[in-house]
PDB file of C-alpha atoms in Angstrom:
ATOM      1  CA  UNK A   1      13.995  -8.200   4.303  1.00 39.00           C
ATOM      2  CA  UNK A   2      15.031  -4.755   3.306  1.00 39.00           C
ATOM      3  CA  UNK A   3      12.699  -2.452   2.361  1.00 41.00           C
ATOM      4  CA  UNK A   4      12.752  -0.174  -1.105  1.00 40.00           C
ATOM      5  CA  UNK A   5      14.136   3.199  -0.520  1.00 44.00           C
ATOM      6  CA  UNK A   6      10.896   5.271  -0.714  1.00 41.00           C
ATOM      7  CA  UNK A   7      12.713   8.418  -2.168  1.00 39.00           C
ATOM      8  CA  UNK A   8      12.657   6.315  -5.233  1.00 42.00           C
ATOM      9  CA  UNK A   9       9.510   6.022  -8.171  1.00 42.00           C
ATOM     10  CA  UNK A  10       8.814   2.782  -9.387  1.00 42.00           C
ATOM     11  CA  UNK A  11      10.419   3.130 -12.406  1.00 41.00           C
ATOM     12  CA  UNK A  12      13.977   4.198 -10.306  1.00 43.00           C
ATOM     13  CA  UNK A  13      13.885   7.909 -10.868  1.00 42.00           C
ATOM     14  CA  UNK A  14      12.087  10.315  -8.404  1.00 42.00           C
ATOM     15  CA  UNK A  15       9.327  12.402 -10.278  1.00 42.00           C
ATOM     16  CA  UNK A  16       9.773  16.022 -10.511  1.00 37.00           C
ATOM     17  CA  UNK A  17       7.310  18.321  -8.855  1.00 44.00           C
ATOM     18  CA  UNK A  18       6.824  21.558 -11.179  1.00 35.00           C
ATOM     19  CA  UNK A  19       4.781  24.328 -10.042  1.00 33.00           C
ATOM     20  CA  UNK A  20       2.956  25.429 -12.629  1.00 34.00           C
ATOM     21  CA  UNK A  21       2.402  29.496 -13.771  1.00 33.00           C
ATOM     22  CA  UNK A  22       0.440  30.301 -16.617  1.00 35.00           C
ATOM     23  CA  UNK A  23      -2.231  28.256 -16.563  1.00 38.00           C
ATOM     24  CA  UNK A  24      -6.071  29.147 -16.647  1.00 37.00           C
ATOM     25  CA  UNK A  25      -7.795  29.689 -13.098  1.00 37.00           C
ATOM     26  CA  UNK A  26      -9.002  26.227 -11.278  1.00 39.00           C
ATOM     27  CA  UNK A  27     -11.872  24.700  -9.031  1.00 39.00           C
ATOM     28  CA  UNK A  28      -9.557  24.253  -5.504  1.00 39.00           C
ATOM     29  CA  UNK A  29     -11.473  21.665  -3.817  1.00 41.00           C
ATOM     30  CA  UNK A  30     -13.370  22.444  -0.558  1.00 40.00           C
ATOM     31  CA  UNK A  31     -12.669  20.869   2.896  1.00 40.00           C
ATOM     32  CA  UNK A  32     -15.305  17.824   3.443  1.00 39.00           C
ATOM     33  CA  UNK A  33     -15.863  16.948  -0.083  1.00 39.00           C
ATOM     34  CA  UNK A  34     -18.507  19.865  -0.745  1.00 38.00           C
ATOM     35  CA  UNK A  35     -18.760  21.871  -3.902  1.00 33.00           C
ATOM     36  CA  UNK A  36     -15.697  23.525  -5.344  1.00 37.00           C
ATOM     37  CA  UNK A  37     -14.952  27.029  -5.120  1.00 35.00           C
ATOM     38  CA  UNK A  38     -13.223  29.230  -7.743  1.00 36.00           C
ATOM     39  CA  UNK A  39      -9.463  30.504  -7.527  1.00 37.00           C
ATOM     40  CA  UNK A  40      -9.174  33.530  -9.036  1.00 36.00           C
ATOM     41  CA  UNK A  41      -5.279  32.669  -9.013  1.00 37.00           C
ATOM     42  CA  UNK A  42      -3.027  30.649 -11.510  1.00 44.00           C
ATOM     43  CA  UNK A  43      -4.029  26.467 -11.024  1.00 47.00           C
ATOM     44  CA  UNK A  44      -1.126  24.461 -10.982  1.00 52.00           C
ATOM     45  CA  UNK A  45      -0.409  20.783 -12.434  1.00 75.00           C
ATOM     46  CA  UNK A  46      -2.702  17.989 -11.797  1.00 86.00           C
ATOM     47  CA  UNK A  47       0.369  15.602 -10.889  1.00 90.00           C
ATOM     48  CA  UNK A  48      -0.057  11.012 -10.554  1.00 93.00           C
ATOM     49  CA  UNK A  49       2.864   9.819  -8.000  1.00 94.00           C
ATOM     50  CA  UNK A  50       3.602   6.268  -7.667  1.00 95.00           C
ATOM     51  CA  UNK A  51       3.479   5.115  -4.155  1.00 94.00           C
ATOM     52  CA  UNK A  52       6.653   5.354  -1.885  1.00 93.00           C
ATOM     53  CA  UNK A  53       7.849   8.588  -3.707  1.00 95.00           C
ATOM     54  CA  UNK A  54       8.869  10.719  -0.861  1.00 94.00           C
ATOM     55  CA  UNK A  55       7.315  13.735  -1.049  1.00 94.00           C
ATOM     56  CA  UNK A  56       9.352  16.121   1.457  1.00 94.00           C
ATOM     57  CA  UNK A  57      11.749  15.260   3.942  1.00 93.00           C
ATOM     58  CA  UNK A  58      13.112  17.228   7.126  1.00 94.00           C
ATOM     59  CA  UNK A  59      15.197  20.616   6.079  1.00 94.00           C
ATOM     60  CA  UNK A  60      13.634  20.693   2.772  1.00 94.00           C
ATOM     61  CA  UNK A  61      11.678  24.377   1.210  1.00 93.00           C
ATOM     62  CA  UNK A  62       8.280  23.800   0.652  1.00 92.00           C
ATOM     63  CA  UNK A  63       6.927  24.412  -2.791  1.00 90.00           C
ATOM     64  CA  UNK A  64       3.061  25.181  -2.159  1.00 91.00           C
ATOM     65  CA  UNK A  65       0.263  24.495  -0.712  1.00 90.00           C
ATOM     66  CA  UNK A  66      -0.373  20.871  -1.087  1.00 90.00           C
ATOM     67  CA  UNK A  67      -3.458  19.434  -2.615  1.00 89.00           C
ATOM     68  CA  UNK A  68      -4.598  15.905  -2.592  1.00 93.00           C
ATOM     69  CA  UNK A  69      -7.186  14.712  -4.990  1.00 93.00           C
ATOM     70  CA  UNK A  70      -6.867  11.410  -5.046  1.00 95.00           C
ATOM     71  CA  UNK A  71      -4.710   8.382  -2.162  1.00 95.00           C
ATOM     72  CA  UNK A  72      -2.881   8.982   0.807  1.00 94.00           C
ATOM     73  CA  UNK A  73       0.028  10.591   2.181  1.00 96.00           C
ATOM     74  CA  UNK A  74       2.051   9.616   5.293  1.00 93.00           C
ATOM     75  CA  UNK A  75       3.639  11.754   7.103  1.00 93.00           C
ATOM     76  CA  UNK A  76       6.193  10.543  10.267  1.00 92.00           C
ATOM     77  CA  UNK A  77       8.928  11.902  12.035  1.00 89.00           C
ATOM     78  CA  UNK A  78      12.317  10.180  13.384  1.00 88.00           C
ATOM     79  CA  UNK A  79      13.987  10.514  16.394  1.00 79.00           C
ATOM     80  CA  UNK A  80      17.721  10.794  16.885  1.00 78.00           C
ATOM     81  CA  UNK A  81      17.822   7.278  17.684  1.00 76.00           C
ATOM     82  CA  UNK A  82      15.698   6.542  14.314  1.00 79.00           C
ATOM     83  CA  UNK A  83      12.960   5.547  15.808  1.00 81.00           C
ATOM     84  CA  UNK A  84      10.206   6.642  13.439  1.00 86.00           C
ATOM     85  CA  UNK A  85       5.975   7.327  14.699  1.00 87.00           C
ATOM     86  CA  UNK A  86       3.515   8.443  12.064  1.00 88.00           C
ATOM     87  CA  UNK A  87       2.145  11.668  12.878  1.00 89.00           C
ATOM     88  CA  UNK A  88      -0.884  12.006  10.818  1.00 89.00           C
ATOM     89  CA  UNK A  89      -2.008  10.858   7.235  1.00 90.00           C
ATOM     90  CA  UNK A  90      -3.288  13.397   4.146  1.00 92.00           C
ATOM     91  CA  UNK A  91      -6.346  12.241   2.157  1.00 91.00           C
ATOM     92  CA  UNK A  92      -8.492  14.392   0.307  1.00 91.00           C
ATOM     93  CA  UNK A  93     -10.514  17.431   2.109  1.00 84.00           C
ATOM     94  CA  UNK A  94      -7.231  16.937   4.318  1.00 88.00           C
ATOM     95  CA  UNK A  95      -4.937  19.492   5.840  1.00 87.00           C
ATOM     96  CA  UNK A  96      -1.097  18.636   5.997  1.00 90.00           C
ATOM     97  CA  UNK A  97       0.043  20.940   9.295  1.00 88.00           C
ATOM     98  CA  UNK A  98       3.516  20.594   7.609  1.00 90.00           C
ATOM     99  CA  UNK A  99       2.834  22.191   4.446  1.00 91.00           C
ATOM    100  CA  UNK A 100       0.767  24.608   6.286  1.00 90.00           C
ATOM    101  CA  UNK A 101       3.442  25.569   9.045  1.00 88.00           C
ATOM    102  CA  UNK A 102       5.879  26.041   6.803  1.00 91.00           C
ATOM    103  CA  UNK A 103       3.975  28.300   4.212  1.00 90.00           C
ATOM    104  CA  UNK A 104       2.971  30.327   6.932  1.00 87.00           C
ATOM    105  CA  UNK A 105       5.958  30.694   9.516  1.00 89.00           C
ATOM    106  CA  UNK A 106       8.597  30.817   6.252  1.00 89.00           C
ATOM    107  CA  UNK A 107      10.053  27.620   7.542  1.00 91.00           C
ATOM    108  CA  UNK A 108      11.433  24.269   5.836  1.00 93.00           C
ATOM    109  CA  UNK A 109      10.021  20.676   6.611  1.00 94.00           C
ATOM    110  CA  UNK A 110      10.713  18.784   9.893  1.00 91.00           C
ATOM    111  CA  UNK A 111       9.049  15.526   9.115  1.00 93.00           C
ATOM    112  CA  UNK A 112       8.622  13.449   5.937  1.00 94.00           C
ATOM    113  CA  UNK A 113       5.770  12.921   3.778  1.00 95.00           C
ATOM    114  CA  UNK A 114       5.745   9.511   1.917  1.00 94.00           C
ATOM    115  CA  UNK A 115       2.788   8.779  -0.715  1.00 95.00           C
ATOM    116  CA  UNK A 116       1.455   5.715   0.963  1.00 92.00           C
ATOM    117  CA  UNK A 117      -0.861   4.798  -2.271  1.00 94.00           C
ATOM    118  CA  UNK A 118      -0.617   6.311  -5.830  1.00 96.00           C
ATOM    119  CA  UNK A 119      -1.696   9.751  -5.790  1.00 95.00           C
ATOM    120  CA  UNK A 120      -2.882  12.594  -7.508  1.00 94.00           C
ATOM    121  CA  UNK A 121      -2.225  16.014  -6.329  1.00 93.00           C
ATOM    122  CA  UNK A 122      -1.510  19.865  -7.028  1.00 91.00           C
ATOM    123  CA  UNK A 123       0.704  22.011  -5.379  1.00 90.00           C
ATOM    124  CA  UNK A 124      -1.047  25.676  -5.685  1.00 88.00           C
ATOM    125  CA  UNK A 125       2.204  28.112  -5.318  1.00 90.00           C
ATOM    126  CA  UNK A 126       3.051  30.186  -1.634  1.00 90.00           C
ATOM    127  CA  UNK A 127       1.430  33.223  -3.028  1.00 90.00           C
ATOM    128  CA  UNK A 128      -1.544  31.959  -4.933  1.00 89.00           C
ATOM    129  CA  UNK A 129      -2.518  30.427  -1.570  1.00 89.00           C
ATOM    130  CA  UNK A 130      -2.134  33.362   0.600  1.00 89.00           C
ATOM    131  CA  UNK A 131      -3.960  35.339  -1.772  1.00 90.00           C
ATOM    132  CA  UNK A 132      -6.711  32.958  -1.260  1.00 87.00           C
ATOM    133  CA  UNK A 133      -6.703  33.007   2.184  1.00 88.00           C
ATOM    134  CA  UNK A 134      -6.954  36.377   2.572  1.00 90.00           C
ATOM    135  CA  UNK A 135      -9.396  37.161   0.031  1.00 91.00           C
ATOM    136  CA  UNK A 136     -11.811  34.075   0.567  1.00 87.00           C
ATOM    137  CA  UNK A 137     -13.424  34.489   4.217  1.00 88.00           C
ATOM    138  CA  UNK A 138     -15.288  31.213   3.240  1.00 85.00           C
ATOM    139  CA  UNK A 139     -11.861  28.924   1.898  1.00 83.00           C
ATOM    140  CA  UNK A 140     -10.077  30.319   5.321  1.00 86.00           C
ATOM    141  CA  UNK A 141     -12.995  29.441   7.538  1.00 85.00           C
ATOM    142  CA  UNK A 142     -13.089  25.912   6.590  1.00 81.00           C
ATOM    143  CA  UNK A 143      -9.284  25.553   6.409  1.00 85.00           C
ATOM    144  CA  UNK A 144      -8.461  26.820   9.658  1.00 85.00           C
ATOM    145  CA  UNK A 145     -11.105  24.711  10.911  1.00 83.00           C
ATOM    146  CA  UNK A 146      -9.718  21.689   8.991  1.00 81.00           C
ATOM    147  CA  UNK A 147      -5.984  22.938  10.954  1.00 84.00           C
ATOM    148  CA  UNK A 148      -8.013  22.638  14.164  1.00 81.00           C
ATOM    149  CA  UNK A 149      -9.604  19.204  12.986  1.00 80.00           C
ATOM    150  CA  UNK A 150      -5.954  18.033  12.614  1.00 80.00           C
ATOM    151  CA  UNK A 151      -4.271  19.759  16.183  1.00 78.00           C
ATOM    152  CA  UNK A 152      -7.131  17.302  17.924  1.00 75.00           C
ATOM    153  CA  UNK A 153      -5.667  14.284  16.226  1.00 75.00           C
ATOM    154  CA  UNK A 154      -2.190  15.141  17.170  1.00 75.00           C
ATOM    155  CA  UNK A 155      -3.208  15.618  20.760  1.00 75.00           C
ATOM    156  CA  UNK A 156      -4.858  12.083  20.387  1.00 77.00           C
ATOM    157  CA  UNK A 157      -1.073  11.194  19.343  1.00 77.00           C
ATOM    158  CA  UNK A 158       0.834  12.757  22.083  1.00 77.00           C
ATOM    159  CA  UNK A 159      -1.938  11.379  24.863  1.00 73.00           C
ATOM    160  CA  UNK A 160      -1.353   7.796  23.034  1.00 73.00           C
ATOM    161  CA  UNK A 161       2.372   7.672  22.970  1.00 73.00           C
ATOM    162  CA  UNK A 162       2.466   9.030  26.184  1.00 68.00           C
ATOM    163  CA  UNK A 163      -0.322   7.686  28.622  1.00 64.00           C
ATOM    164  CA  UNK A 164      -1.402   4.953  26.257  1.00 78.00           C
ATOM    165  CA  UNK A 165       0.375   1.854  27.013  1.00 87.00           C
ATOM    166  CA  UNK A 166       1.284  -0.679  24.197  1.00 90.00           C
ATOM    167  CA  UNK A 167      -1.119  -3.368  24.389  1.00 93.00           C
ATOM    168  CA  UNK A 168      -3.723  -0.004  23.995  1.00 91.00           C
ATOM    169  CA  UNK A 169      -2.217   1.265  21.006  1.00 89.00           C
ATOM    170  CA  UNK A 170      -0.993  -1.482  19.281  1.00 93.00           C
ATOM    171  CA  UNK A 171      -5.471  -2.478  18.961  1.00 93.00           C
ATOM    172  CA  UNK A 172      -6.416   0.663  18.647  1.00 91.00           C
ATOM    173  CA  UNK A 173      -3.873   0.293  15.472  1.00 89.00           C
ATOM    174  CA  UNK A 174      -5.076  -2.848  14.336  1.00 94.00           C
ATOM    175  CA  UNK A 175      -9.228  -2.094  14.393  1.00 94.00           C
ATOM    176  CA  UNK A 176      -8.065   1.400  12.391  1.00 88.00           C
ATOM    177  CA  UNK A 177      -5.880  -0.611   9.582  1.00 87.00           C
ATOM    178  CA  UNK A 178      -8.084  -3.583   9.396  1.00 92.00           C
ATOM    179  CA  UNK A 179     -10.484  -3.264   6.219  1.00 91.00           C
ATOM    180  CA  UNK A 180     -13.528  -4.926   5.445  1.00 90.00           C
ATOM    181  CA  UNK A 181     -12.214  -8.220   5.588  1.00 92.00           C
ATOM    182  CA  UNK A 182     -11.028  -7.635   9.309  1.00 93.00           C
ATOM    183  CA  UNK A 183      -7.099  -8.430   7.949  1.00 93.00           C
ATOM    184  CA  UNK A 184      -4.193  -5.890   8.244  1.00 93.00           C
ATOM    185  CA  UNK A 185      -1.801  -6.380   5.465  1.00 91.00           C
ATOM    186  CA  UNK A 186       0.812  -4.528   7.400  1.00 87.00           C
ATOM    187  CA  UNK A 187       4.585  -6.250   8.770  1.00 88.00           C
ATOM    188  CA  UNK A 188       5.854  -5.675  12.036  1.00 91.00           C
ATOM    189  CA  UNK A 189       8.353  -2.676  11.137  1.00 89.00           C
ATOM    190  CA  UNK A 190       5.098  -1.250   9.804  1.00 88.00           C
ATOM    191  CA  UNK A 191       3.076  -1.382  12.980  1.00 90.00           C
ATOM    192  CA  UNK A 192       5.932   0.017  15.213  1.00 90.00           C
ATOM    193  CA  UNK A 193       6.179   2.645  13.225  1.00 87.00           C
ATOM    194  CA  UNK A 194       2.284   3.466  13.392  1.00 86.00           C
ATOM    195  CA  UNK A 195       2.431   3.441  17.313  1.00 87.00           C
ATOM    196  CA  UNK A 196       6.185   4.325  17.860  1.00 83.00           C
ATOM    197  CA  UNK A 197       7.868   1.294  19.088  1.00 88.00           C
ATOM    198  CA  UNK A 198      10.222  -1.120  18.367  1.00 88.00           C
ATOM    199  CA  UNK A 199       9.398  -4.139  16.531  1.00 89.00           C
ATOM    200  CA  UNK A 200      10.694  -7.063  18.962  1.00 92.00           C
ATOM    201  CA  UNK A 201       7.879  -4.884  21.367  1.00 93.00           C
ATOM    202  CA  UNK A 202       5.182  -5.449  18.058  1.00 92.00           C
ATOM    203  CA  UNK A 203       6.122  -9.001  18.083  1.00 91.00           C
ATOM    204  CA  UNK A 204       5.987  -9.874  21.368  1.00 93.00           C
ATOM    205  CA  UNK A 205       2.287  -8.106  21.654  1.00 94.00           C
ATOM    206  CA  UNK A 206       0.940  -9.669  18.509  1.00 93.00           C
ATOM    207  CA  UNK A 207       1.892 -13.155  20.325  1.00 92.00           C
ATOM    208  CA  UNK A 208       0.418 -12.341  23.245  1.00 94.00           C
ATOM    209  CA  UNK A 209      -2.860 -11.301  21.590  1.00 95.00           C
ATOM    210  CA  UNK A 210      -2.699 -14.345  19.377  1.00 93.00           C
ATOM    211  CA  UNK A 211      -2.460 -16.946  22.376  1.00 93.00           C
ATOM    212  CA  UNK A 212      -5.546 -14.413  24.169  1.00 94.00           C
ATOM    213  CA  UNK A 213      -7.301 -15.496  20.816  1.00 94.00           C
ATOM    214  CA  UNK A 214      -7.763 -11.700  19.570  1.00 95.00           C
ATOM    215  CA  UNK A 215      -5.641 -12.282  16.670  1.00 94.00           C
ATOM    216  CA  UNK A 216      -4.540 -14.508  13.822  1.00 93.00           C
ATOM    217  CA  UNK A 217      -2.380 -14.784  10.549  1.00 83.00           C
ATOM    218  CA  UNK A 218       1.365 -14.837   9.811  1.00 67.00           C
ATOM    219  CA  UNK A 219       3.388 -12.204   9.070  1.00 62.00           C
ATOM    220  CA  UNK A 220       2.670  -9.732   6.480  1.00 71.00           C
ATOM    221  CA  UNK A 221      -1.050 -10.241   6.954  1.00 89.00           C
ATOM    222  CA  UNK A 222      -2.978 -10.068  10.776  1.00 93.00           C
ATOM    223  CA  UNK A 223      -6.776 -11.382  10.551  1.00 94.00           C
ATOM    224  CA  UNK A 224      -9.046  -9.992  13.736  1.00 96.00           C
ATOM    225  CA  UNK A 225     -10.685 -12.752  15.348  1.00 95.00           C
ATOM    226  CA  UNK A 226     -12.046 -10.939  17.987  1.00 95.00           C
ATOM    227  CA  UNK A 227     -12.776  -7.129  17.704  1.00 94.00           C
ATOM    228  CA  UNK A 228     -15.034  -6.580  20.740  1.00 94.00           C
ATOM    229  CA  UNK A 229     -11.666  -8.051  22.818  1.00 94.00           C
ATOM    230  CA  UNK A 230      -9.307  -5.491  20.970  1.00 95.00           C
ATOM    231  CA  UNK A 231     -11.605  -2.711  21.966  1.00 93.00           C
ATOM    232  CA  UNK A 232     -11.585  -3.850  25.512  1.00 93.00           C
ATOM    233  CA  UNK A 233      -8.500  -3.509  25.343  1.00 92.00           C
ATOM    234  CA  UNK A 234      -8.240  -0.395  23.281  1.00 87.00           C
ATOM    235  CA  UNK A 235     -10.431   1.504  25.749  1.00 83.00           C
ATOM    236  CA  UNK A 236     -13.232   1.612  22.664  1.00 69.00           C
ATOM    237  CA  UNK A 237     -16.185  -0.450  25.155  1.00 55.00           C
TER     238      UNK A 237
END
């Protein structure tokens, strides 16, 4: 079945993003979910997108430093031959290395950013930011170690794709998406694109872990049947 085009809201227009300038100065949340600390700078828009708006996309200027208050954002990169791997994913007290990179090195986007749930974020404009981070020794202590928090997870990424083999990745997948019910609600184009792979390779594996008794379910939703087996597997025992 084809999926929606995420560039799209729900209603069939994609939202604006305004930066805002004249507005009164704002509580810019701290890294970790500790108490706020005050911008002395101009606060932008609180802003609600509906899930799948695509937030930025490869070649595209970045508007500000993004803020994320509320949900999740995705953000992958393609391949020439369109295979797609999630990098990373943006909740709040979150760094994205995107917006950062490109804020500081002058650059555009080279991945895209995809709200996975509803959101609510700000974007706080290029210059409010870097007046923050150089004025604020205690905002650029914790984001720079929030950058670091998130160069560890991409190394995690890069050792996974490329020492990890699938059976490995494809559980270490499944016991992070699984919620409290032990169920993924994820299809098979959506779990190749979590561990980089095609999805005749996701299928295959899922079958093989089914008949091993690991896994059950149809498609659309995966129950875990046996998580001390996946982490075997995963390397997680």
């Amino acid at each position: 079945m084809r999926s929606p085009d995420p560039s799209r809201h729900k209603s069939g227009k994609q939202p604006h993003i305004a930066l805002a300038s004249d507005n009164p100065p704002c509580r810019f949340p701290r890294f970790g979910g500790e108490p706020n600390v005050t911008m002395v700078t101009p606060a932008p828009h609180r802003m609600p997108i509906a899930e799948g708006t695509r937030l930025f996309q490869p070649g595209q200027e970045c508007p500000g430093y993004v803020v994320v208050h509320e949900g999740t954002i995705r953000v992958s990169i393609t391949a020439e031959n369109g295979r797609e791997i999630v990098l990373y994913r943006v909740r709040p007290g979150d760094v994205c290395l995107q917006t950062f990179s490109a804020l500081v090195h002058g650059t555009a986007y080279t991945a895209e950013g995809l709200a996975e749930t509803d959101l609510v974020i700000e974007i706080v404009p290029p210059n409010a930011f870097q007046d923050l981070v150089l004025t604020n020794a205690d905002f650029r202590s914790r984001l720079f170690g929030a950058v670091a928090d998130r160069f560890s997870d991409l190394e995690r990424l890069v050792e996974d794709v490329a020492l990890t083999g699938i059976p490995a990745r494809l559980a270490r997948a499944l016991l992070r998406m699984a919620d409290r019910a032990d169920a993924v609600n994820l299809r098979h184009e959506a779990l190749a694109i979590e561990i980089g792979t095609a999805r005749e390779v996701i299928s295959r594996q899922l079958a093989a872990f089914s008949r091993s008794g690991l896994i059950s379910g149809t498609r659309g939703v995966i129950h875990l049947v046996s998580r001390p087996g996946l982490k075997s597997i995963a390397g997680e025992i």
